[in-house]
XYZ file of C-alpha atoms in Angstrom:
557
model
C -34.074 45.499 -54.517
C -35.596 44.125 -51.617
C -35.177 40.825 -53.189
C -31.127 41.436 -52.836
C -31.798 42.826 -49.258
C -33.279 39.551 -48.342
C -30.479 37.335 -49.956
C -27.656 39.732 -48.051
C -29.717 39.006 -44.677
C -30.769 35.067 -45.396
C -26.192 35.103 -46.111
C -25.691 36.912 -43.064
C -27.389 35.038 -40.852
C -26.691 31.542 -42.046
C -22.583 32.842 -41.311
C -23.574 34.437 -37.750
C -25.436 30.915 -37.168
C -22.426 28.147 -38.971
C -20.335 31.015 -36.123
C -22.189 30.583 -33.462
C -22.317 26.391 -33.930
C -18.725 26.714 -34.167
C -18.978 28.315 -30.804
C -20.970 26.454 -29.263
C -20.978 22.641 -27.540
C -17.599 20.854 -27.198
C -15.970 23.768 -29.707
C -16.850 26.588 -27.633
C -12.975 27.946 -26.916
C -14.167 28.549 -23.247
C -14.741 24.796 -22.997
C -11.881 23.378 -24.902
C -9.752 25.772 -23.028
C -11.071 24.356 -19.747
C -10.554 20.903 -20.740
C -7.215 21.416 -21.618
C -6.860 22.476 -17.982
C -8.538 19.961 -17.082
C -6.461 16.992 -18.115
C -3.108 18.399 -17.250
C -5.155 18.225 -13.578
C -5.056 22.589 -13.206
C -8.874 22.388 -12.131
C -8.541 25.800 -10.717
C -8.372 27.157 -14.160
C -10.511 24.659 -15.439
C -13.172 25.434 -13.244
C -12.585 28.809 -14.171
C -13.796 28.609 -17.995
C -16.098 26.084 -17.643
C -17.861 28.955 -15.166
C -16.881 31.576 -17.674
C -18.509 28.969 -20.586
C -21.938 28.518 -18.780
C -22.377 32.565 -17.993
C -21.930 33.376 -21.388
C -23.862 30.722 -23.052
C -25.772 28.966 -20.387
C -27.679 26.888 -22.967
C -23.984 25.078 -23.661
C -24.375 21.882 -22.330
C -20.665 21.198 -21.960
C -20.487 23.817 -19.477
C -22.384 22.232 -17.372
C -20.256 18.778 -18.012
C -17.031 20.336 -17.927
C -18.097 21.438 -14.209
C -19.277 17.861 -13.645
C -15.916 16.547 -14.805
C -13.996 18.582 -12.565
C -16.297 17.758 -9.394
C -16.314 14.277 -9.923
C -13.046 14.180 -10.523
C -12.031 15.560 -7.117
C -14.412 13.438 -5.387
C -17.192 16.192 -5.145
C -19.828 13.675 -6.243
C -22.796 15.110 -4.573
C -21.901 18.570 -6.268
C -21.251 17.301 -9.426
C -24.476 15.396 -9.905
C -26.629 19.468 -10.542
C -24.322 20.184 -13.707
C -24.497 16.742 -15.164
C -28.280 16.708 -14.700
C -28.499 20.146 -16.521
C -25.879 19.235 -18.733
C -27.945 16.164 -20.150
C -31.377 18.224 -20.526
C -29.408 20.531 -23.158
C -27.522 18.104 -24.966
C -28.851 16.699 -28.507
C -30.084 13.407 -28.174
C -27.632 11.783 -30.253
C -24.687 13.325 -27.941
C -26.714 12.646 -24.665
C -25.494 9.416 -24.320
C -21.994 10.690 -23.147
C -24.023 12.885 -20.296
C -25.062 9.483 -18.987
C -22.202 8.468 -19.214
C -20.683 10.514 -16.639
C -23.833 10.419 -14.463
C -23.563 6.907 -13.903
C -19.563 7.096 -13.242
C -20.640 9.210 -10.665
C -22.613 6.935 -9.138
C -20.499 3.640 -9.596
C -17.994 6.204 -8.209
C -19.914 6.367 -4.895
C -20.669 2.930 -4.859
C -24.159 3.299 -5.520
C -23.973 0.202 -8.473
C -27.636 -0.256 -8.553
C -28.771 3.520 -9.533
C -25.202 3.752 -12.176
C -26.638 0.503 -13.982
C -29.994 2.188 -14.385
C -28.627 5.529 -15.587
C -26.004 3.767 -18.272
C -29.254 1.982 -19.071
C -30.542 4.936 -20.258
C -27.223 5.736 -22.065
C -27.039 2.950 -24.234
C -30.827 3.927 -25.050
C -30.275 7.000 -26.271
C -26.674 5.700 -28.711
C -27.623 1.719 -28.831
C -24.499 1.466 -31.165
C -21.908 2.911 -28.874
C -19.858 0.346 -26.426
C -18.862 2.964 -23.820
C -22.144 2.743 -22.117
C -22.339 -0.534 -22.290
C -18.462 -1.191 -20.832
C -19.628 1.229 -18.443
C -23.109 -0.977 -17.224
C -20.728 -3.983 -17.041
C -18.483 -2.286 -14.693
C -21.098 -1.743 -12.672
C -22.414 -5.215 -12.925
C -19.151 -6.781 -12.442
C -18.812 -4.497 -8.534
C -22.145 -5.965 -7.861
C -20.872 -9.390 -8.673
C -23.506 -9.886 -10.994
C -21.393 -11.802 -13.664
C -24.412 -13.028 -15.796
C -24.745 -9.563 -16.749
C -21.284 -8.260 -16.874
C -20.288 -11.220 -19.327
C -23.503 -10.461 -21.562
C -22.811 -6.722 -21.894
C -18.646 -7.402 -22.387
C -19.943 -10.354 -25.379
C -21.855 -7.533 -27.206
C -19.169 -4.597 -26.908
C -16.976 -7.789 -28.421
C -19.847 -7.812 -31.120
C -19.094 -4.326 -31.804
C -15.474 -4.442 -30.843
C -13.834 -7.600 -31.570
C -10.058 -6.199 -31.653
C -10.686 -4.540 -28.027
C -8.400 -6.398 -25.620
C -10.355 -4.971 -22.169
C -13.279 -6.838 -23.013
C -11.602 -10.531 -23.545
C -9.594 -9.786 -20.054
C -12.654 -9.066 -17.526
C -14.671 -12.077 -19.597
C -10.941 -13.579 -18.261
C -11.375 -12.361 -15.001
C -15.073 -13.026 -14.549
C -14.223 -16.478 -15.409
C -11.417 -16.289 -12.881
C -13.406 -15.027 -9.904
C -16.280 -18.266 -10.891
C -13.152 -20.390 -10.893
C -13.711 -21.284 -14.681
C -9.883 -21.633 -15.181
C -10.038 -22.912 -18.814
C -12.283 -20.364 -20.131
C -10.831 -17.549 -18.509
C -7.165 -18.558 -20.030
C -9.221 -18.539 -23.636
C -9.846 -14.651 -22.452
C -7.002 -13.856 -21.236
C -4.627 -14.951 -23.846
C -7.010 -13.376 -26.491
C -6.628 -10.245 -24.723
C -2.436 -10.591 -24.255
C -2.747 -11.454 -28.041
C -4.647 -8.240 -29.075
C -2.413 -6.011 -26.952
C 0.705 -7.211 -25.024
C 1.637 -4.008 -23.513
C -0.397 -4.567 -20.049
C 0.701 -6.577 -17.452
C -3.049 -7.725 -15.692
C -3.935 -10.877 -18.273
C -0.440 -11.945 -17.864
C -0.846 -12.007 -14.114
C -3.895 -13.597 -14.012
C -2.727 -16.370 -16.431
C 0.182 -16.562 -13.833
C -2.036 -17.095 -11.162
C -4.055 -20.006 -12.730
C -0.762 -21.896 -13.669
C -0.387 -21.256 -10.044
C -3.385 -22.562 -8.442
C -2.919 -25.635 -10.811
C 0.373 -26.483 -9.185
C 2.184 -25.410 -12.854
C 4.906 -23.504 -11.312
C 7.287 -23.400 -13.828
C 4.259 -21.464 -16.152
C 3.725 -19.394 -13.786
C 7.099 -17.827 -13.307
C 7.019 -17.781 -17.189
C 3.816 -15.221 -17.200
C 5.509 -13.410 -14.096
C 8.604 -13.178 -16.036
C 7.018 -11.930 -19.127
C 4.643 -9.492 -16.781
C 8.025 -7.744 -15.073
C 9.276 -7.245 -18.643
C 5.857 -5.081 -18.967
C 5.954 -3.393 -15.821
C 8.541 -3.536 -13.623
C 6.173 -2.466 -10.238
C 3.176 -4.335 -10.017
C 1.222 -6.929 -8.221
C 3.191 -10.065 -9.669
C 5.107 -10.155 -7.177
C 2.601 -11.558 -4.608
C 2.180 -14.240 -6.938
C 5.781 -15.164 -7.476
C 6.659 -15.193 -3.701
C 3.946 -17.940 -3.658
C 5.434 -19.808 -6.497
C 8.787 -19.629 -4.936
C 7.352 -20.773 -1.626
C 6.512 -24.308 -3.565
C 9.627 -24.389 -5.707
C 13.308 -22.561 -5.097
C 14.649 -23.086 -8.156
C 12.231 -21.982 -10.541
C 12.145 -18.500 -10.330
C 15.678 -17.899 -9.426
C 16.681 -19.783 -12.799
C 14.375 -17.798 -14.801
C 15.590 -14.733 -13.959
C 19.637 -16.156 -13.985
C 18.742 -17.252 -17.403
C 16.594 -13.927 -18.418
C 20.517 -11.993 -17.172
C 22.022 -14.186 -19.803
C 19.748 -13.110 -22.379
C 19.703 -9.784 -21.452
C 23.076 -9.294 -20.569
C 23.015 -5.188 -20.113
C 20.252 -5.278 -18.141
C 20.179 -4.381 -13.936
C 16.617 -6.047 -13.323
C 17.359 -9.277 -14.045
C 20.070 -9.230 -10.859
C 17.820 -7.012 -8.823
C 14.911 -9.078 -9.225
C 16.949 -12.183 -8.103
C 18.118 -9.814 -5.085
C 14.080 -9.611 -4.166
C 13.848 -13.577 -4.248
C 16.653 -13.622 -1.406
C 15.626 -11.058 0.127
C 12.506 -12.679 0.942
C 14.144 -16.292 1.757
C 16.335 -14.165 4.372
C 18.935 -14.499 2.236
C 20.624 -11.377 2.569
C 23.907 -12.017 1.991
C 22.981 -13.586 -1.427
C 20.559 -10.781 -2.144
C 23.329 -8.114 -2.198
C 25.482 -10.264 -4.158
C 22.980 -9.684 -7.002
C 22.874 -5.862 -5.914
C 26.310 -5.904 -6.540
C 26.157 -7.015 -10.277
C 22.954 -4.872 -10.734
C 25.166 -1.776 -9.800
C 27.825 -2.396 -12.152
C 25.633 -2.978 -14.906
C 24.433 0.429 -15.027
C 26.335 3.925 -15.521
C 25.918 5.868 -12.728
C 24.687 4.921 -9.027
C 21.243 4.181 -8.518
C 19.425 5.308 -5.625
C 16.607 2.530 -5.433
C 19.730 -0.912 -5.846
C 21.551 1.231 -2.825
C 18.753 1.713 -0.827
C 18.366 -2.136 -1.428
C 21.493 -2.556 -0.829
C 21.623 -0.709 2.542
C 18.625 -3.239 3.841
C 21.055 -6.100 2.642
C 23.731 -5.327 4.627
C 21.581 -4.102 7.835
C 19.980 -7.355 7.563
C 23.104 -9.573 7.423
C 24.562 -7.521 10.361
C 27.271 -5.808 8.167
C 26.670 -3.013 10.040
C 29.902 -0.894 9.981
C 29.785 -1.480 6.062
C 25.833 -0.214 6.093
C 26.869 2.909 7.486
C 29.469 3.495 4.515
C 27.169 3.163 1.949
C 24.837 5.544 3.565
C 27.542 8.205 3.856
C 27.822 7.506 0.119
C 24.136 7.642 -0.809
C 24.144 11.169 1.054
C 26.461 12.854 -0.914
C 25.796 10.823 -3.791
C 22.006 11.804 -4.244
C 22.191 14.708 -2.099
C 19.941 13.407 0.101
C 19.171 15.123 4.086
C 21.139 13.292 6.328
C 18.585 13.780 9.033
C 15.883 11.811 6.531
C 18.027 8.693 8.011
C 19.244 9.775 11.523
C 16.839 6.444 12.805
C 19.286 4.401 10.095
C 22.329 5.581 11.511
C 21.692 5.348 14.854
C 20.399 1.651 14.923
C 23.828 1.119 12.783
C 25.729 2.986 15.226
C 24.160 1.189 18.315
C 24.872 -2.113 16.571
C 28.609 -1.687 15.881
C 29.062 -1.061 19.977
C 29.137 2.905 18.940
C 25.902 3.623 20.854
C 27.756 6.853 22.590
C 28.367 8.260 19.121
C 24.299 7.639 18.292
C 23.426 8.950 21.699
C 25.529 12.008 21.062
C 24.194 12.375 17.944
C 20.574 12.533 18.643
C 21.356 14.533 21.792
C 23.163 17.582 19.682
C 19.881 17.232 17.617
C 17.672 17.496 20.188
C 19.694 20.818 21.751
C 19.216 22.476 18.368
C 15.467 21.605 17.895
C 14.061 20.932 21.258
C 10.589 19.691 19.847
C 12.457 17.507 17.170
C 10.765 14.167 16.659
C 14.032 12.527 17.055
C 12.967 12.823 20.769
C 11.122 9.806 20.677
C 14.041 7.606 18.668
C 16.411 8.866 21.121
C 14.965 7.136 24.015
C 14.552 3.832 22.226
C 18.432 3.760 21.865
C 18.993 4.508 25.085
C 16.874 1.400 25.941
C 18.078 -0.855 23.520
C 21.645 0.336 24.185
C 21.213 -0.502 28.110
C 21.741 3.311 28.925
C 19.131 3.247 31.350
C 20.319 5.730 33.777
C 19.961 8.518 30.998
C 16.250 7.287 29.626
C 14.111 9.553 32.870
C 15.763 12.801 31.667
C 14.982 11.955 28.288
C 11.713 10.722 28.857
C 10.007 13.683 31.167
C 11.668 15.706 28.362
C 9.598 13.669 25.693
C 6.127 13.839 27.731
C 6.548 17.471 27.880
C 6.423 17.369 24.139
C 3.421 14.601 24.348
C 1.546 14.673 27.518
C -0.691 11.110 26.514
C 1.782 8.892 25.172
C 2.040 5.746 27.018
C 5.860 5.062 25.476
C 7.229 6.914 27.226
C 5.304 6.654 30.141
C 6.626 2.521 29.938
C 9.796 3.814 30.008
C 9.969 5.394 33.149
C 7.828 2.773 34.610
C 10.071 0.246 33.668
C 13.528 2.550 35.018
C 11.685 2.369 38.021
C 10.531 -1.109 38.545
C 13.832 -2.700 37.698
C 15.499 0.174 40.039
C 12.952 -1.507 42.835
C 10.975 1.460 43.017
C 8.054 -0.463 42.405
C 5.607 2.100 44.085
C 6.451 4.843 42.036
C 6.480 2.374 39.272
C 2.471 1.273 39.259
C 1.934 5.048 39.616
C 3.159 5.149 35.727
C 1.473 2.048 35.124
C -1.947 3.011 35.958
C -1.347 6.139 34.357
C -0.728 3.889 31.292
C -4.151 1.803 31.590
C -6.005 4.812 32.143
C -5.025 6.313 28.640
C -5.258 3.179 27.543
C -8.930 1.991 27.986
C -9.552 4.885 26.312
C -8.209 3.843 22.949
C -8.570 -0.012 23.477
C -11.534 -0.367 25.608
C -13.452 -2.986 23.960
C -16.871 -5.070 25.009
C -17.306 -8.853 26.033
C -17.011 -10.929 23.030
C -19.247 -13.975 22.428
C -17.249 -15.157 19.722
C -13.329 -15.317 18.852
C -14.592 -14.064 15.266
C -15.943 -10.555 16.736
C -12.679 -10.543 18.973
C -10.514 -10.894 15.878
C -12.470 -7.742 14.379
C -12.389 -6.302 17.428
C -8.520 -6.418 17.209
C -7.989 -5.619 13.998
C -9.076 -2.173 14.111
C -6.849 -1.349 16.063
C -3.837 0.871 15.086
C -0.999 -1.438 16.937
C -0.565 -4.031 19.845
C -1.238 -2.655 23.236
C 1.533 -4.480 24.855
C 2.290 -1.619 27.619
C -1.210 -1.971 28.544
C -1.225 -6.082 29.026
C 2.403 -5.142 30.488
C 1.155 -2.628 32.777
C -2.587 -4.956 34.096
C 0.190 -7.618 35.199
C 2.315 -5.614 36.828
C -0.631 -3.224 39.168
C -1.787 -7.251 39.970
C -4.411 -7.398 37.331
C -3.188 -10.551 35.922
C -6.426 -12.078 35.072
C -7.499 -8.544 33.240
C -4.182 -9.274 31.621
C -4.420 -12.667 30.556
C -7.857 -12.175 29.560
C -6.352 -9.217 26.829
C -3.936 -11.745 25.691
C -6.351 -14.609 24.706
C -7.797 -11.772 22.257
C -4.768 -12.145 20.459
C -4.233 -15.353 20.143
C -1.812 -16.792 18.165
C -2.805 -17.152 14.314
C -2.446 -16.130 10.630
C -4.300 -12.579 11.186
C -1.872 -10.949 13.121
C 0.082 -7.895 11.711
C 3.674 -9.769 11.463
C 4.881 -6.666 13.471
C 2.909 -8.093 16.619
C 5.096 -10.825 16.911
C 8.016 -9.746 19.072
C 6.064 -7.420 21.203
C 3.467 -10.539 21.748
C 6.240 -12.486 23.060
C 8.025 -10.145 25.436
C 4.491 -9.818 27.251
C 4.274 -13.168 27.126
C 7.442 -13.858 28.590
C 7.240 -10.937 31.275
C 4.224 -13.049 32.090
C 5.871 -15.859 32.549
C 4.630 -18.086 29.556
C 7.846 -18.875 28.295
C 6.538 -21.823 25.567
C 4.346 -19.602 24.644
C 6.797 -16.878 24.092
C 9.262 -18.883 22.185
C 6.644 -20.366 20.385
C 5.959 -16.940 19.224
C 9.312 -16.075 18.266
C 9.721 -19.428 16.554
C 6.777 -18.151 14.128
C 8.403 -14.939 14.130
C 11.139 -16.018 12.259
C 9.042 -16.990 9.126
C 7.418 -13.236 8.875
C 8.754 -11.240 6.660
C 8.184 -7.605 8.056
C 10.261 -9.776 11.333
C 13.725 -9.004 9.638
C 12.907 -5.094 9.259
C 11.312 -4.171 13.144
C 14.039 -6.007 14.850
C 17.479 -6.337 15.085
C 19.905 -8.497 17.232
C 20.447 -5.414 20.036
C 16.549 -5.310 20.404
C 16.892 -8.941 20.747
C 19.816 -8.924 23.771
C 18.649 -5.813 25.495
C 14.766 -6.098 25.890
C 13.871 -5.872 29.632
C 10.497 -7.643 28.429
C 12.761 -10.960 27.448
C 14.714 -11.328 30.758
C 12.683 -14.506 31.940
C 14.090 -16.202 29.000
C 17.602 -15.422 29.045
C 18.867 -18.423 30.996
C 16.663 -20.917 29.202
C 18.156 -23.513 26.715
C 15.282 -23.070 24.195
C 15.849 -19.244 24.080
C 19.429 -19.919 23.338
C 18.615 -22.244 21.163
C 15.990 -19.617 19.095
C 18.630 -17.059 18.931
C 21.289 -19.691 17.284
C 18.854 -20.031 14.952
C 17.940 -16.560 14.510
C 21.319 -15.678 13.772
C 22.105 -18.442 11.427
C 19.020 -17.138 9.594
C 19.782 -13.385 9.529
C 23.560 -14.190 8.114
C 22.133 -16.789 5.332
């Protein structure tokens, strides 16, 4: 009898313990649940069972992950770093690898390279056989630029893994980055072999045909790499290629629409290529036989479209299109009150945008619009209304220095000059507040100097020359001297100072360069370019003439 009694206990309690294992670790329903939760990106929930998993069996390691997961994953890195520690002191051994694992994401994740190499380290000793650890370490090594290491660690996950196409493509871009083109094409067509559904090798390889002057490859692999993915960084290298040669990339994509005959993104991407020669009339030709490839209107080729015709100054025809996208898409028409406005303003129907913004502004009083509304009075020449609008504005922003420029300006070309510098030195005392800078020894520390800034103080050069600080003044413009680092948007508003200053070559020079940017085409337009106060020094001069001859011919290309 007690025999039986012991055999009914010894079969109890191996079920209540196979339960209990079935319960427990990455089965426990309180974790599974919470990963579930997890990866749909519900961490609230997540969090939730994950708490629930570790109060009712705190000796569950994936608890303790599962809360590690979710803090990391929301950037909580410092937080997370308590639960993975616990979480890898209950783990089995053979299963602690993947605690590791996360540790040291944690710390590659904060940029701490050094200590994540160490603790994947310890990963790979605890599962020597596994290759996450070991992709992991050569992450790491790879941010720390320590290739040696990276390319060891990716040849032995190869060992193990010899199908895995990651591995061949950052051997491919290690190479790269040494400038080993030869071996890294090896890689990278390995890894395009192994799996041709991701873009990156293909844009590297484009690249390399690149930098070896083998243009006509190169649009090949950026062809084959939009065919992937229509969005993604190829496109910086193909506006190189075309920069070298105009035909290539244009006939691969005319001959790619042949091919593909019921496909829109073989015109659209030819639209892009004009778009960023200037060629804007050309560029919505191709919009056009996008659009009537496909069924139904599409919002991106029209908003395309609409930049087209802006561009090329069909302006009246812009403004029909955008009454079409509006009812089309059901889109706010207030999203593109700036839009309609400009367009307005540029078909000689500035009252109509005035009016416009105005009823806006009586409905909503602190309406944003407020600050649009007194640009088109200046750009439309409708000076007398811009003080009412602007004391309107600083009531809504007390600092700004816009409009503070604006009614220093109404007043100094009214001849009010006294009242005028009163505006201007309220503008350079906000203003050496957020550009007040230190003597520079070098044109290096000036250039870093400049670039943290948020935009070009031109009010506050504008306003030194015009209180009779012109040395201060000129001594602000040598910091941003003419070169490749400035924002492309600087370029206008560096040569109105500059010709309010009275350097005239210098401020045509500027808007010579101008006309080569590419952000140039979409801050401008031809009323900023007639009606600019800052540009009246260069009206009567041949050369300025001359500049907007060719900026027209260019914008209508």
């Amino acid at each position: 009898m007690k025999k039986i009694l012991l055999l009914i206990c010894t079969f109890f309690m191996c079920i209540t313990c196979s339960f209990a294992q079935k319960n427990s670790g990455e089965q426990a329903p309180n974790y599974q649940k919470g990963m579930e939760f997890a990866q749909k990106g519900d961490l609230e929930n997540a969090v939730f069972y994950f708490q629930k998993e570790i109060q009712e069996n705190p000796k569950n390691a994936y608890g303790y992950y599962g809360m590690s997961y979710c803090l990391s994953g929301t950037y909580h890195y410092e937080e997370a770093i308590p639960y993975i520690d616990k979480a890898i002191k209950l783990m089995p051994k053979k299963d602690r690898w993947l605690g590791y694992k996360e540790k040291g994401y944690i710390y590659h994740s904060m940029g701490k390279f050094e200590e994540a190499v160490k603790i994947f380290t310890e990963g790979i000793k605890c599962d020597p056989k596994n290759p996450s650890c070991y992709r992991s370490r050569a992450e790491s090594y790879f941010a720390m630029r320590d290739f040696l290491a990276a390319r060891i660690d990716y040849q032995r996950i190869i060992a193990m893994q010899p199908t895995y196409w990651y591995s061949y493509f950052v051997l491919g871009e290690i190479e790269y980055a040494e400038g080993n083109y030869e071996e890294a094409k090896k890689n990278l067509l390995r890894a395009d072999q192994l799996d041709g559904s991701h873009p990156d090798p293909l844009n590297y390889l484009s690249a390399i045909a690149y930098y070896e002057e083998d243009y006509e490859t190169a649009a090949t692999y950026g062809v084959n790499s939009l065919k992937i993915t229509p969005d993604n960084e190829i496109w910086d290298i193909l506006r190189a290629v075309d920069e070298k040669d105009t035909t290539v990339l244009l006939r691969k994509f005319n001959e790619m629409a042949k091919k593909d005959p019921k496909n829109a993104a073989w015109p659209y991407y030819a639209s892009e290529v004009c778009s960023f020669r200037h060629q804007y009339h050309r560029a919505y030709n191709y919009l056009e036989q996008a659009a009537k490839k496909l069924n139904e209107p599409n919002q991106t080729i029209m908003e395309s479209q609409l930049v087209a015709l802006k561009n090329c100054g069909e302006h009246e025809q812009a403004l029909t299109l955008m009454e079409q996208m509006i009812q089309q898409f059901d889109m706010d028409s207030n999203d593109l009150v700036n839009f309609r406005c400009t367009q307005l303003a540029n078909c000689g129907r500035a009252d109509e945008a005035c009016h416009l913004l105005d009823s806006m502004l009586k409905a909503n009083p602190s309406d944003t619009s407020r600050y649009f509304y007194v640009d088109i009075l200046y750009l439309t020449g409708n000076y007398a209304d811009i003080p009412t609008a602007a004391k309107a504005g600083l009531v809504l922003s007390p600092k700004s220095i816009t409009f503070r420029n604006y009614l220093a300006e109404n007043c100094f070309y009214n001849g009010d000059v006294e009242q005028a510098k009163k505006w201007y030195k309220e503008i350079i005392d906000i203003s050496r507040i957020k550009f007040a800078h230190p003597e520079f020894s070098t044109e290096e520390d000036a250039r870093k100097w400049r670039d943290t800034l948020p935009y070009f103080p031109s009010e506050y050069i504008i306003a030194l020359y015009r209180t009779g600080q012109e040395e201060a003044a000129r001594k602000e413009l040598k910091i941003w001297k003419l070169d490749d680092y400035l924002q492309e948007s600087v370029y206008v508003e560096l040569a109105g100072v500059n010709a309010v200053m009275g350097n005239s070559e210098e401020a045509i020079e500027i808007l010579d360069k101008a006309l080569n940017t590419d952000a140039f085409w979409y801050t401008i337009t031809p009323l900023y370019i007639q009606n600019i106060r800052n540009f009246n020094n260069l009206r009567d001069l041949p050369e300025f003439k001359e500049w907007l001859e060719k900026y027209e011919k260019m914008r209508r290309q």
